[in-house]
Amino acid sequence: MDRSRICKACDGEGLLMDDEEWKYTCSVCGGSGVMTLGKSPEPDEHMDVDEMNRILE
């Protein structure tokens, strides 16, 4: 895999972990671990979070 296309937020794993070690789908790459050229890293829709800023799925 081309290292320049790997998602820098999740290091290609597709999962992120918070400080309490909860794992959740990477919001930057959508869980694929790969960034597509021309695709914005910003989420397409509003994301709900709890009081600890964890994403609610």
PDB file of C-alpha atoms in Angstrom:
ATOM      1  CA  MET A   1       0.000   0.000   0.000  1.00  0.00           C
ATOM      2  CA  ASP A   2       1.179   3.503  -0.805  1.00  0.00           C
ATOM      3  CA  ARG A   3       2.192   5.153   2.517  1.00  0.00           C
ATOM      4  CA  SER A   4       1.101   8.567   1.231  1.00  0.00           C
ATOM      5  CA  ARG A   5      -2.529   7.348   1.070  1.00  0.00           C
ATOM      6  CA  ILE A   6      -2.685   5.920   4.617  1.00  0.00           C
ATOM      7  CA  CYS A   7      -4.932   7.882   6.958  1.00  0.00           C
ATOM      8  CA  LYS A   8      -2.718   9.861   9.318  1.00  0.00           C
ATOM      9  CA  ALA A   9      -5.385  10.058  12.039  1.00  0.00           C
ATOM     10  CA  CYS A  10      -5.680   6.281  12.583  1.00  0.00           C
ATOM     11  CA  ASP A  11      -2.361   5.209  10.971  1.00  0.00           C
ATOM     12  CA  GLY A  12      -4.225   2.963   8.544  1.00  0.00           C
ATOM     13  CA  GLU A  13      -6.064   0.909  11.194  1.00  0.00           C
ATOM     14  CA  GLY A  14      -9.499   2.442  10.652  1.00  0.00           C
ATOM     15  CA  LEU A  15     -10.016   2.771  14.411  1.00  0.00           C
ATOM     16  CA  LEU A  16      -9.287   5.531  16.894  1.00  0.00           C
ATOM     17  CA  MET A  17      -8.934   5.135  20.654  1.00  0.00           C
ATOM     18  CA  ASP A  18      -9.773   7.736  23.291  1.00  0.00           C
ATOM     19  CA  ASP A  19      -8.004   8.273  26.619  1.00  0.00           C
ATOM     20  CA  GLU A  20     -10.230   5.663  28.303  1.00  0.00           C
ATOM     21  CA  GLU A  21      -9.204   3.126  25.621  1.00  0.00           C
ATOM     22  CA  TRP A  22     -12.615   3.000  23.943  1.00  0.00           C
ATOM     23  CA  LYS A  23     -12.163   2.190  20.251  1.00  0.00           C
ATOM     24  CA  TYR A  24     -14.366   3.659  17.558  1.00  0.00           C
ATOM     25  CA  THR A  25     -14.446   4.048  13.776  1.00  0.00           C
ATOM     26  CA  CYS A  26     -12.060   6.688  12.453  1.00  0.00           C
ATOM     27  CA  SER A  27     -14.082   9.776  11.571  1.00  0.00           C
ATOM     28  CA  VAL A  28     -11.448  11.001   9.077  1.00  0.00           C
ATOM     29  CA  CYS A  29     -11.244   7.998   6.729  1.00  0.00           C
ATOM     30  CA  GLY A  30     -14.584   6.414   7.678  1.00  0.00           C
ATOM     31  CA  GLY A  31     -12.903   3.243   8.943  1.00  0.00           C
ATOM     32  CA  SER A  32     -11.145   2.297   5.719  1.00  0.00           C
ATOM     33  CA  GLY A  33      -7.669   3.363   6.847  1.00  0.00           C
ATOM     34  CA  VAL A  34      -7.044   4.965   3.450  1.00  0.00           C
ATOM     35  CA  MET A  35      -7.492   8.550   2.333  1.00  0.00           C
ATOM     36  CA  THR A  36      -8.803   9.076  -1.184  1.00  0.00           C
ATOM     37  CA  LEU A  37      -7.246  11.877  -3.218  1.00  0.00           C
ATOM     38  CA  GLY A  38      -9.520  14.880  -3.397  1.00  0.00           C
ATOM     39  CA  LYS A  39     -11.688  13.726  -0.491  1.00  0.00           C
ATOM     40  CA  SER A  40     -12.016  16.188   2.363  1.00  0.00           C
ATOM     41  CA  PRO A  41     -11.039  14.798   5.796  1.00  0.00           C
ATOM     42  CA  GLU A  42     -13.982  16.658   7.304  1.00  0.00           C
ATOM     43  CA  PRO A  43     -17.064  14.516   8.112  1.00  0.00           C
ATOM     44  CA  ASP A  44     -20.000  14.757   5.711  1.00  0.00           C
ATOM     45  CA  GLU A  45     -22.558  15.253   8.472  1.00  0.00           C
ATOM     46  CA  HIS A  46     -22.872  16.594  11.997  1.00  0.00           C
ATOM     47  CA  MET A  47     -21.479  14.175  14.583  1.00  0.00           C
ATOM     48  CA  ASP A  48     -23.097  13.705  18.003  1.00  0.00           C
ATOM     49  CA  VAL A  49     -20.695  13.568  20.945  1.00  0.00           C
ATOM     50  CA  ASP A  50     -21.125  12.987  24.664  1.00  0.00           C
ATOM     51  CA  GLU A  51     -19.814  15.234  27.460  1.00  0.00           C
ATOM     52  CA  MET A  52     -16.337  13.623  27.088  1.00  0.00           C
ATOM     53  CA  ASN A  53     -16.311  14.452  23.326  1.00  0.00           C
ATOM     54  CA  ARG A  54     -16.645  10.787  22.361  1.00  0.00           C
ATOM     55  CA  ILE A  55     -18.498  10.183  19.108  1.00  0.00           C
ATOM     56  CA  LEU A  56     -21.923   8.619  19.583  1.00  0.00           C
ATOM     57  CA  GLU A  57     -22.658   6.036  16.896  1.00  0.00           C
TER      58      GLU A  57
END
